[in-house]
Amino acid sequence: MLKLTQFNGFGVLQKAAAAAVCTALPANTKLLVHSDTTDGSTVFDDSSTGGHILSAVGGAQHDTDNQKFGASSFLFGGGSDAISATNSSDFNFGTDDFTIAFWANWTNGISGLKIFTSLWYSGRRSWMFAFDRNSNQLKFFYTANGVTAFNVAQSFSPVGHTQYHIAITRKNGTAYMFVDGVELGSAKPMSTDFYNNTTDAFYVGAQGWSGTPINGFAGNMDEYILVKGAALWTEDFTPPPLTYCSAN
């Protein structure tokens, strides 16, 4: 951006510092889903280098009433509403460090066990991230063999119609959970080599089960990012104030 000022009667062009328009995209980002579109649209795109083809399932759509950034956010009505991607090694974490983060707003009630995102099917369970209203906890479930599930959990009591930045990271076998950049509780061990699910779809907004998403989140989500190979945060931080820069 250029600013015109006066010096000794002559116009002098001065270069002003350009304001940031987006947050730098972290290395190893495998999925980035923005919204910022028209109300009711069912077109979802991956703005990372992963290039995943995304599909709206059930009633999943963009909504212009409860966004964190831009013109819209993702709207899920619960149940089978979700955004899906075909199976990929990008979603199989193994023993890798990783980060999953997004904005969530409970706009359709808060009840039961509802899933934010998952690679989780009957007999082929890998991982899923959820909120359990019954215990008021964020829970991250995982398995080593596709069947026997373990979880790390931290207390959290959301209020409806409120924006929350929610994140989980794993670094060197230790898991960290955050809400609005503040670590919940203390870090938990999670060194398990997650089951390698090479068959089933990945979901934002629900878990898979026998080919159908279930237990979907009821509300709005925005600016979903998944990083494989790096934990972006292991201590308190300030959530990004802008959307991430697209890779494409």
PDB file of C-alpha atoms in Angstrom:
ATOM      1  CA  MET A   1       0.000   0.000   0.000  1.00  0.00           C
ATOM      2  CA  LEU A   2       1.327   3.507  -0.883  1.00  0.00           C
ATOM      3  CA  LYS A   3       0.561   6.731   0.964  1.00  0.00           C
ATOM      4  CA  LEU A   4       0.990  10.182  -0.645  1.00  0.00           C
ATOM      5  CA  THR A   5       2.552  12.813   1.621  1.00  0.00           C
ATOM      6  CA  GLN A   6       4.004  16.284   0.976  1.00  0.00           C
ATOM      7  CA  PHE A   7       7.659  17.286   1.358  1.00  0.00           C
ATOM      8  CA  ASN A   8       8.908  20.758   0.273  1.00  0.00           C
ATOM      9  CA  GLY A   9       5.951  21.107  -2.048  1.00  0.00           C
ATOM     10  CA  PHE A  10       6.586  17.856  -3.890  1.00  0.00           C
ATOM     11  CA  GLY A  11       4.534  14.663  -3.648  1.00  0.00           C
ATOM     12  CA  VAL A  12       6.577  11.907  -2.020  1.00  0.00           C
ATOM     13  CA  LEU A  13       5.391   8.311  -2.163  1.00  0.00           C
ATOM     14  CA  GLN A  14       5.948   6.518   1.101  1.00  0.00           C
ATOM     15  CA  LYS A  15       5.500   2.800   1.443  1.00  0.00           C
ATOM     16  CA  ALA A  16       3.307   1.999   4.449  1.00  0.00           C
ATOM     17  CA  ALA A  17       3.445  -1.344   6.218  1.00  0.00           C
ATOM     18  CA  ALA A  18       0.839  -3.708   4.803  1.00  0.00           C
ATOM     19  CA  ALA A  19      -1.629  -5.055   7.331  1.00  0.00           C
ATOM     20  CA  ALA A  20      -1.704  -8.835   7.691  1.00  0.00           C
ATOM     21  CA  VAL A  21      -4.696 -10.398   5.995  1.00  0.00           C
ATOM     22  CA  CYS A  22      -4.259 -13.996   7.176  1.00  0.00           C
ATOM     23  CA  THR A  23      -2.301 -16.174   9.593  1.00  0.00           C
ATOM     24  CA  ALA A  24       0.695 -17.983   8.098  1.00  0.00           C
ATOM     25  CA  LEU A  25      -0.178 -21.563   7.202  1.00  0.00           C
ATOM     26  CA  PRO A  26       1.807 -23.973   9.413  1.00  0.00           C
ATOM     27  CA  ALA A  27       4.134 -26.458   7.751  1.00  0.00           C
ATOM     28  CA  ASN A  28       2.730 -29.991   7.522  1.00  0.00           C
ATOM     29  CA  THR A  29      -0.876 -28.784   7.295  1.00  0.00           C
ATOM     30  CA  LYS A  30      -2.792 -31.669   5.710  1.00  0.00           C
ATOM     31  CA  LEU A  31      -6.311 -30.214   5.812  1.00  0.00           C
ATOM     32  CA  LEU A  32      -7.599 -26.652   6.035  1.00  0.00           C
ATOM     33  CA  VAL A  33     -11.301 -25.899   5.652  1.00  0.00           C
ATOM     34  CA  HIS A  34     -12.483 -22.294   5.474  1.00  0.00           C
ATOM     35  CA  SER A  35     -16.077 -21.166   5.126  1.00  0.00           C
ATOM     36  CA  ASP A  36     -16.640 -17.530   3.993  1.00  0.00           C
ATOM     37  CA  THR A  37     -19.270 -18.228   1.330  1.00  0.00           C
ATOM     38  CA  THR A  38     -23.008 -17.983   0.699  1.00  0.00           C
ATOM     39  CA  ASP A  39     -25.753 -19.155   3.034  1.00  0.00           C
ATOM     40  CA  GLY A  40     -26.839 -22.740   2.379  1.00  0.00           C
ATOM     41  CA  SER A  41     -23.905 -23.634   0.132  1.00  0.00           C
ATOM     42  CA  THR A  42     -22.845 -27.286   0.373  1.00  0.00           C
ATOM     43  CA  VAL A  43     -19.496 -26.838  -1.376  1.00  0.00           C
ATOM     44  CA  PHE A  44     -16.503 -27.418   0.909  1.00  0.00           C
ATOM     45  CA  ASP A  45     -12.869 -27.077  -0.174  1.00  0.00           C
ATOM     46  CA  ASP A  46      -9.510 -28.096   1.227  1.00  0.00           C
ATOM     47  CA  SER A  47      -7.280 -25.007   1.198  1.00  0.00           C
ATOM     48  CA  SER A  48      -4.134 -26.905   2.268  1.00  0.00           C
ATOM     49  CA  THR A  49      -1.588 -28.642   0.043  1.00  0.00           C
ATOM     50  CA  GLY A  50      -3.371 -31.910   0.853  1.00  0.00           C
ATOM     51  CA  GLY A  51      -5.849 -31.331  -1.951  1.00  0.00           C
ATOM     52  CA  HIS A  52      -8.544 -33.499  -0.383  1.00  0.00           C
ATOM     53  CA  ILE A  53     -11.928 -33.685  -2.078  1.00  0.00           C
ATOM     54  CA  LEU A  54     -14.588 -32.820   0.504  1.00  0.00           C
ATOM     55  CA  SER A  55     -18.294 -33.650   0.406  1.00  0.00           C
ATOM     56  CA  ALA A  56     -21.277 -32.462   2.428  1.00  0.00           C
ATOM     57  CA  VAL A  57     -23.162 -35.326   4.073  1.00  0.00           C
ATOM     58  CA  GLY A  58     -26.707 -35.061   5.409  1.00  0.00           C
ATOM     59  CA  GLY A  59     -27.656 -31.449   6.059  1.00  0.00           C
ATOM     60  CA  ALA A  60     -24.122 -30.066   6.444  1.00  0.00           C
ATOM     61  CA  GLN A  61     -23.914 -26.603   4.882  1.00  0.00           C
ATOM     62  CA  HIS A  62     -22.499 -23.114   5.218  1.00  0.00           C
ATOM     63  CA  ASP A  63     -24.416 -20.692   7.443  1.00  0.00           C
ATOM     64  CA  THR A  64     -24.179 -16.885   7.527  1.00  0.00           C
ATOM     65  CA  ASP A  65     -25.567 -16.394  11.053  1.00  0.00           C
ATOM     66  CA  ASN A  66     -22.889 -17.701  13.456  1.00  0.00           C
ATOM     67  CA  GLN A  67     -19.480 -17.365  11.840  1.00  0.00           C
ATOM     68  CA  LYS A  68     -16.196 -16.529  13.549  1.00  0.00           C
ATOM     69  CA  PHE A  69     -14.548 -15.211  10.392  1.00  0.00           C
ATOM     70  CA  GLY A  70     -15.731 -13.920   7.054  1.00  0.00           C
ATOM     71  CA  ALA A  71     -19.235 -14.429   5.728  1.00  0.00           C
ATOM     72  CA  SER A  72     -20.132 -17.893   7.055  1.00  0.00           C
ATOM     73  CA  SER A  73     -19.286 -21.025   9.069  1.00  0.00           C
ATOM     74  CA  PHE A  74     -20.109 -24.746   8.854  1.00  0.00           C
ATOM     75  CA  LEU A  75     -23.545 -25.680  10.174  1.00  0.00           C
ATOM     76  CA  PHE A  76     -24.266 -29.184  11.492  1.00  0.00           C
ATOM     77  CA  GLY A  77     -27.648 -30.245  12.793  1.00  0.00           C
ATOM     78  CA  GLY A  78     -26.314 -33.272  14.676  1.00  0.00           C
ATOM     79  CA  GLY A  79     -26.954 -36.893  13.765  1.00  0.00           C
ATOM     80  CA  SER A  80     -25.541 -37.653  10.305  1.00  0.00           C
ATOM     81  CA  ASP A  81     -24.542 -34.121   9.233  1.00  0.00           C
ATOM     82  CA  ALA A  82     -20.821 -34.021   8.410  1.00  0.00           C
ATOM     83  CA  ILE A  83     -18.088 -33.075   5.969  1.00  0.00           C
ATOM     84  CA  SER A  84     -16.337 -36.148   4.576  1.00  0.00           C
ATOM     85  CA  ALA A  85     -13.048 -36.873   2.825  1.00  0.00           C
ATOM     86  CA  THR A  86     -11.865 -40.141   1.338  1.00  0.00           C
ATOM     87  CA  ASN A  87      -9.335 -42.129   3.328  1.00  0.00           C
ATOM     88  CA  SER A  88      -5.764 -40.860   3.286  1.00  0.00           C
ATOM     89  CA  SER A  89      -2.485 -41.395   5.085  1.00  0.00           C
ATOM     90  CA  ASP A  90      -2.776 -37.699   6.037  1.00  0.00           C
ATOM     91  CA  PHE A  91      -5.428 -38.666   8.606  1.00  0.00           C
ATOM     92  CA  ASN A  92      -3.598 -41.702  10.025  1.00  0.00           C
ATOM     93  CA  PHE A  93      -1.350 -40.327  12.752  1.00  0.00           C
ATOM     94  CA  GLY A  94       0.462 -43.464  13.909  1.00  0.00           C
ATOM     95  CA  THR A  95       2.926 -42.186  16.512  1.00  0.00           C
ATOM     96  CA  ASP A  96       3.351 -38.789  14.837  1.00  0.00           C
ATOM     97  CA  ASP A  97       2.946 -35.435  16.507  1.00  0.00           C
ATOM     98  CA  PHE A  98      -0.259 -33.729  15.371  1.00  0.00           C
ATOM     99  CA  THR A  99      -2.591 -30.770  15.819  1.00  0.00           C
ATOM    100  CA  ILE A 100      -6.350 -30.488  15.330  1.00  0.00           C
ATOM    101  CA  ALA A 101      -7.976 -27.090  15.904  1.00  0.00           C
ATOM    102  CA  PHE A 102     -11.173 -25.250  15.007  1.00  0.00           C
ATOM    103  CA  TRP A 103     -13.765 -22.787  16.285  1.00  0.00           C
ATOM    104  CA  ALA A 104     -16.965 -24.294  17.704  1.00  0.00           C
ATOM    105  CA  ASN A 105     -20.269 -22.703  18.706  1.00  0.00           C
ATOM    106  CA  TRP A 106     -23.040 -24.809  20.253  1.00  0.00           C
ATOM    107  CA  THR A 107     -26.045 -23.213  18.509  1.00  0.00           C
ATOM    108  CA  ASN A 108     -28.330 -26.287  18.437  1.00  0.00           C
ATOM    109  CA  GLY A 109     -28.258 -27.379  22.072  1.00  0.00           C
ATOM    110  CA  ILE A 110     -25.675 -29.202  24.193  1.00  0.00           C
ATOM    111  CA  SER A 111     -26.355 -32.849  24.990  1.00  0.00           C
ATOM    112  CA  GLY A 112     -24.819 -36.311  24.984  1.00  0.00           C
ATOM    113  CA  LEU A 113     -21.580 -37.367  23.312  1.00  0.00           C
ATOM    114  CA  LYS A 114     -21.070 -35.354  20.128  1.00  0.00           C
ATOM    115  CA  ILE A 115     -18.174 -35.748  17.728  1.00  0.00           C
ATOM    116  CA  PHE A 116     -16.129 -32.892  16.287  1.00  0.00           C
ATOM    117  CA  THR A 117     -13.991 -34.955  13.924  1.00  0.00           C
ATOM    118  CA  SER A 118     -12.934 -38.577  13.470  1.00  0.00           C
ATOM    119  CA  LEU A 119     -11.414 -41.525  11.659  1.00  0.00           C
ATOM    120  CA  TRP A 120     -13.486 -44.088  13.538  1.00  0.00           C
ATOM    121  CA  TYR A 121     -15.517 -47.087  12.359  1.00  0.00           C
ATOM    122  CA  SER A 122     -16.785 -50.342  13.819  1.00  0.00           C
ATOM    123  CA  GLY A 123     -13.772 -52.652  14.106  1.00  0.00           C
ATOM    124  CA  ARG A 124     -11.491 -50.086  12.469  1.00  0.00           C
ATOM    125  CA  ARG A 125     -11.342 -47.374  15.116  1.00  0.00           C
ATOM    126  CA  SER A 126      -8.359 -45.058  14.863  1.00  0.00           C
ATOM    127  CA  TRP A 127      -9.197 -41.774  16.650  1.00  0.00           C
ATOM    128  CA  MET A 128     -11.983 -39.283  17.325  1.00  0.00           C
ATOM    129  CA  PHE A 129     -12.284 -35.965  19.138  1.00  0.00           C
ATOM    130  CA  ALA A 130     -15.527 -35.242  21.015  1.00  0.00           C
ATOM    131  CA  PHE A 131     -17.346 -33.358  23.726  1.00  0.00           C
ATOM    132  CA  ASP A 132     -19.263 -35.405  26.301  1.00  0.00           C
ATOM    133  CA  ARG A 133     -22.021 -33.403  28.005  1.00  0.00           C
ATOM    134  CA  ASN A 134     -22.655 -36.288  30.413  1.00  0.00           C
ATOM    135  CA  SER A 135     -19.279 -35.701  32.065  1.00  0.00           C
ATOM    136  CA  ASN A 136     -18.607 -32.157  30.774  1.00  0.00           C
ATOM    137  CA  GLN A 137     -15.330 -33.181  29.208  1.00  0.00           C
ATOM    138  CA  LEU A 138     -13.473 -32.866  25.966  1.00  0.00           C
ATOM    139  CA  LYS A 139     -12.411 -36.406  25.047  1.00  0.00           C
ATOM    140  CA  PHE A 140      -9.955 -37.749  22.514  1.00  0.00           C
ATOM    141  CA  PHE A 141     -10.483 -41.456  21.827  1.00  0.00           C
ATOM    142  CA  TYR A 142      -7.888 -43.693  20.175  1.00  0.00           C
ATOM    143  CA  THR A 143      -6.995 -47.358  19.655  1.00  0.00           C
ATOM    144  CA  ALA A 144      -3.934 -49.404  18.751  1.00  0.00           C
ATOM    145  CA  ASN A 145      -5.816 -52.404  17.386  1.00  0.00           C
ATOM    146  CA  GLY A 146      -8.973 -50.868  15.905  1.00  0.00           C
ATOM    147  CA  VAL A 147     -11.164 -52.237  18.702  1.00  0.00           C
ATOM    148  CA  THR A 148     -10.016 -51.482  22.264  1.00  0.00           C
ATOM    149  CA  ALA A 149     -10.538 -47.785  22.921  1.00  0.00           C
ATOM    150  CA  PHE A 150      -8.706 -45.485  25.306  1.00  0.00           C
ATOM    151  CA  ASN A 151      -9.190 -41.775  25.828  1.00  0.00           C
ATOM    152  CA  VAL A 152      -7.641 -38.669  27.288  1.00  0.00           C
ATOM    153  CA  ALA A 153     -10.148 -36.224  28.796  1.00  0.00           C
ATOM    154  CA  GLN A 154     -10.211 -32.743  30.278  1.00  0.00           C
ATOM    155  CA  SER A 155     -13.046 -30.883  32.003  1.00  0.00           C
ATOM    156  CA  PHE A 156     -14.873 -28.209  30.025  1.00  0.00           C
ATOM    157  CA  SER A 157     -18.378 -26.725  30.324  1.00  0.00           C
ATOM    158  CA  PRO A 158     -19.360 -24.770  27.217  1.00  0.00           C
ATOM    159  CA  VAL A 159     -22.177 -22.249  27.069  1.00  0.00           C
ATOM    160  CA  GLY A 160     -24.457 -22.147  24.058  1.00  0.00           C
ATOM    161  CA  HIS A 161     -24.122 -19.440  21.405  1.00  0.00           C
ATOM    162  CA  THR A 162     -20.516 -18.727  22.337  1.00  0.00           C
ATOM    163  CA  GLN A 163     -17.433 -19.030  20.119  1.00  0.00           C
ATOM    164  CA  TYR A 164     -14.686 -21.323  21.448  1.00  0.00           C
ATOM    165  CA  HIS A 165     -11.310 -22.098  19.918  1.00  0.00           C
ATOM    166  CA  ILE A 166     -10.753 -25.788  20.613  1.00  0.00           C
ATOM    167  CA  ALA A 167      -7.491 -27.630  20.019  1.00  0.00           C
ATOM    168  CA  ILE A 168      -5.689 -30.870  20.765  1.00  0.00           C
ATOM    169  CA  THR A 169      -2.028 -31.508  20.094  1.00  0.00           C
ATOM    170  CA  ARG A 170       0.362 -34.391  20.630  1.00  0.00           C
ATOM    171  CA  LYS A 171       4.104 -33.938  20.955  1.00  0.00           C
ATOM    172  CA  ASN A 172       6.549 -36.735  21.757  1.00  0.00           C
ATOM    173  CA  GLY A 173       3.792 -38.971  23.113  1.00  0.00           C
ATOM    174  CA  THR A 174       2.130 -36.321  25.296  1.00  0.00           C
ATOM    175  CA  ALA A 175      -1.331 -34.853  24.627  1.00  0.00           C
ATOM    176  CA  TYR A 176      -2.415 -31.274  25.328  1.00  0.00           C
ATOM    177  CA  MET A 177      -5.943 -29.826  25.119  1.00  0.00           C
ATOM    178  CA  PHE A 178      -6.797 -26.148  24.889  1.00  0.00           C
ATOM    179  CA  VAL A 179      -9.882 -23.919  24.899  1.00  0.00           C
ATOM    180  CA  ASP A 180      -9.362 -20.324  23.765  1.00  0.00           C
ATOM    181  CA  GLY A 181      -5.620 -20.878  24.018  1.00  0.00           C
ATOM    182  CA  VAL A 182      -5.658 -21.949  27.664  1.00  0.00           C
ATOM    183  CA  GLU A 183      -4.456 -25.453  28.467  1.00  0.00           C
ATOM    184  CA  LEU A 184      -7.065 -27.611  30.189  1.00  0.00           C
ATOM    185  CA  GLY A 185      -5.758 -29.511  33.191  1.00  0.00           C
ATOM    186  CA  SER A 186      -2.321 -31.040  32.781  1.00  0.00           C
ATOM    187  CA  ALA A 187      -0.783 -32.822  29.824  1.00  0.00           C
ATOM    188  CA  LYS A 188      -1.602 -36.539  29.488  1.00  0.00           C
ATOM    189  CA  PRO A 189       0.518 -39.423  28.149  1.00  0.00           C
ATOM    190  CA  MET A 190      -0.620 -40.659  24.713  1.00  0.00           C
ATOM    191  CA  SER A 191       2.252 -42.485  23.056  1.00  0.00           C
ATOM    192  CA  THR A 192       0.103 -45.197  21.435  1.00  0.00           C
ATOM    193  CA  ASP A 193       0.679 -46.036  17.777  1.00  0.00           C
ATOM    194  CA  PHE A 194      -2.853 -45.350  16.497  1.00  0.00           C
ATOM    195  CA  TYR A 195      -4.567 -48.032  14.435  1.00  0.00           C
ATOM    196  CA  ASN A 196      -3.878 -47.505  10.727  1.00  0.00           C
ATOM    197  CA  ASN A 197      -7.312 -47.271   9.094  1.00  0.00           C
ATOM    198  CA  THR A 198      -6.709 -47.454   5.337  1.00  0.00           C
ATOM    199  CA  THR A 199     -10.355 -48.082   4.414  1.00  0.00           C
ATOM    200  CA  ASP A 200     -12.846 -45.614   5.788  1.00  0.00           C
ATOM    201  CA  ALA A 201     -13.786 -41.978   5.248  1.00  0.00           C
ATOM    202  CA  PHE A 202     -12.601 -39.174   7.490  1.00  0.00           C
ATOM    203  CA  TYR A 203     -15.202 -36.779   8.951  1.00  0.00           C
ATOM    204  CA  VAL A 204     -15.487 -33.273  10.295  1.00  0.00           C
ATOM    205  CA  GLY A 205     -18.638 -32.954  12.406  1.00  0.00           C
ATOM    206  CA  ALA A 206     -19.370 -36.613  13.214  1.00  0.00           C
ATOM    207  CA  GLN A 207     -17.988 -40.129  13.584  1.00  0.00           C
ATOM    208  CA  GLY A 208     -18.305 -42.881  11.015  1.00  0.00           C
ATOM    209  CA  TRP A 209     -20.048 -46.158  11.736  1.00  0.00           C
ATOM    210  CA  SER A 210     -20.792 -48.853   9.152  1.00  0.00           C
ATOM    211  CA  GLY A 211     -20.438 -46.332   6.345  1.00  0.00           C
ATOM    212  CA  THR A 212     -22.708 -43.678   7.881  1.00  0.00           C
ATOM    213  CA  PRO A 213     -21.812 -40.652  10.036  1.00  0.00           C
ATOM    214  CA  ILE A 214     -23.456 -40.626  13.476  1.00  0.00           C
ATOM    215  CA  ASN A 215     -23.329 -38.705  16.776  1.00  0.00           C
ATOM    216  CA  GLY A 216     -22.760 -35.449  14.933  1.00  0.00           C
ATOM    217  CA  PHE A 217     -21.958 -32.118  16.530  1.00  0.00           C
ATOM    218  CA  ALA A 218     -24.986 -29.817  16.740  1.00  0.00           C
ATOM    219  CA  GLY A 219     -23.928 -26.277  15.991  1.00  0.00           C
ATOM    220  CA  ASN A 220     -21.458 -24.228  13.989  1.00  0.00           C
ATOM    221  CA  MET A 221     -17.761 -24.793  13.354  1.00  0.00           C
ATOM    222  CA  ASP A 222     -15.255 -22.619  11.531  1.00  0.00           C
ATOM    223  CA  GLU A 223     -11.651 -22.632  10.309  1.00  0.00           C
ATOM    224  CA  TYR A 224     -10.769 -26.312  10.763  1.00  0.00           C
ATOM    225  CA  ILE A 225      -7.085 -27.208  10.544  1.00  0.00           C
ATOM    226  CA  LEU A 226      -5.313 -30.572  10.811  1.00  0.00           C
ATOM    227  CA  VAL A 227      -1.529 -30.763  10.985  1.00  0.00           C
ATOM    228  CA  LYS A 228       0.342 -34.078  10.860  1.00  0.00           C
ATOM    229  CA  GLY A 229       3.936 -34.077  12.056  1.00  0.00           C
ATOM    230  CA  ALA A 230       3.866 -31.053  14.373  1.00  0.00           C
ATOM    231  CA  ALA A 231       2.243 -29.907  17.608  1.00  0.00           C
ATOM    232  CA  LEU A 232       1.528 -26.213  17.123  1.00  0.00           C
ATOM    233  CA  TRP A 233       1.033 -25.579  20.842  1.00  0.00           C
ATOM    234  CA  THR A 234       2.223 -27.214  24.068  1.00  0.00           C
ATOM    235  CA  GLU A 235       1.521 -24.257  26.371  1.00  0.00           C
ATOM    236  CA  ASP A 236      -0.965 -21.387  26.569  1.00  0.00           C
ATOM    237  CA  PHE A 237      -1.221 -19.322  23.372  1.00  0.00           C
ATOM    238  CA  THR A 238      -3.330 -16.657  21.694  1.00  0.00           C
ATOM    239  CA  PRO A 239      -5.694 -18.188  19.116  1.00  0.00           C
ATOM    240  CA  PRO A 240      -5.055 -16.932  15.579  1.00  0.00           C
ATOM    241  CA  PRO A 241      -6.996 -13.672  15.116  1.00  0.00           C
ATOM    242  CA  LEU A 242      -7.307 -14.216  11.354  1.00  0.00           C
ATOM    243  CA  THR A 243      -8.047 -17.148   9.083  1.00  0.00           C
ATOM    244  CA  TYR A 244      -5.071 -19.211   7.945  1.00  0.00           C
ATOM    245  CA  CYS A 245      -3.584 -18.342   4.563  1.00  0.00           C
ATOM    246  CA  SER A 246      -4.661 -20.773   1.863  1.00  0.00           C
ATOM    247  CA  ALA A 247      -1.988 -22.850   0.163  1.00  0.00           C
ATOM    248  CA  ASN A 248      -3.801 -22.696  -3.161  1.00  0.00           C
TER     249      ASN A 248
END
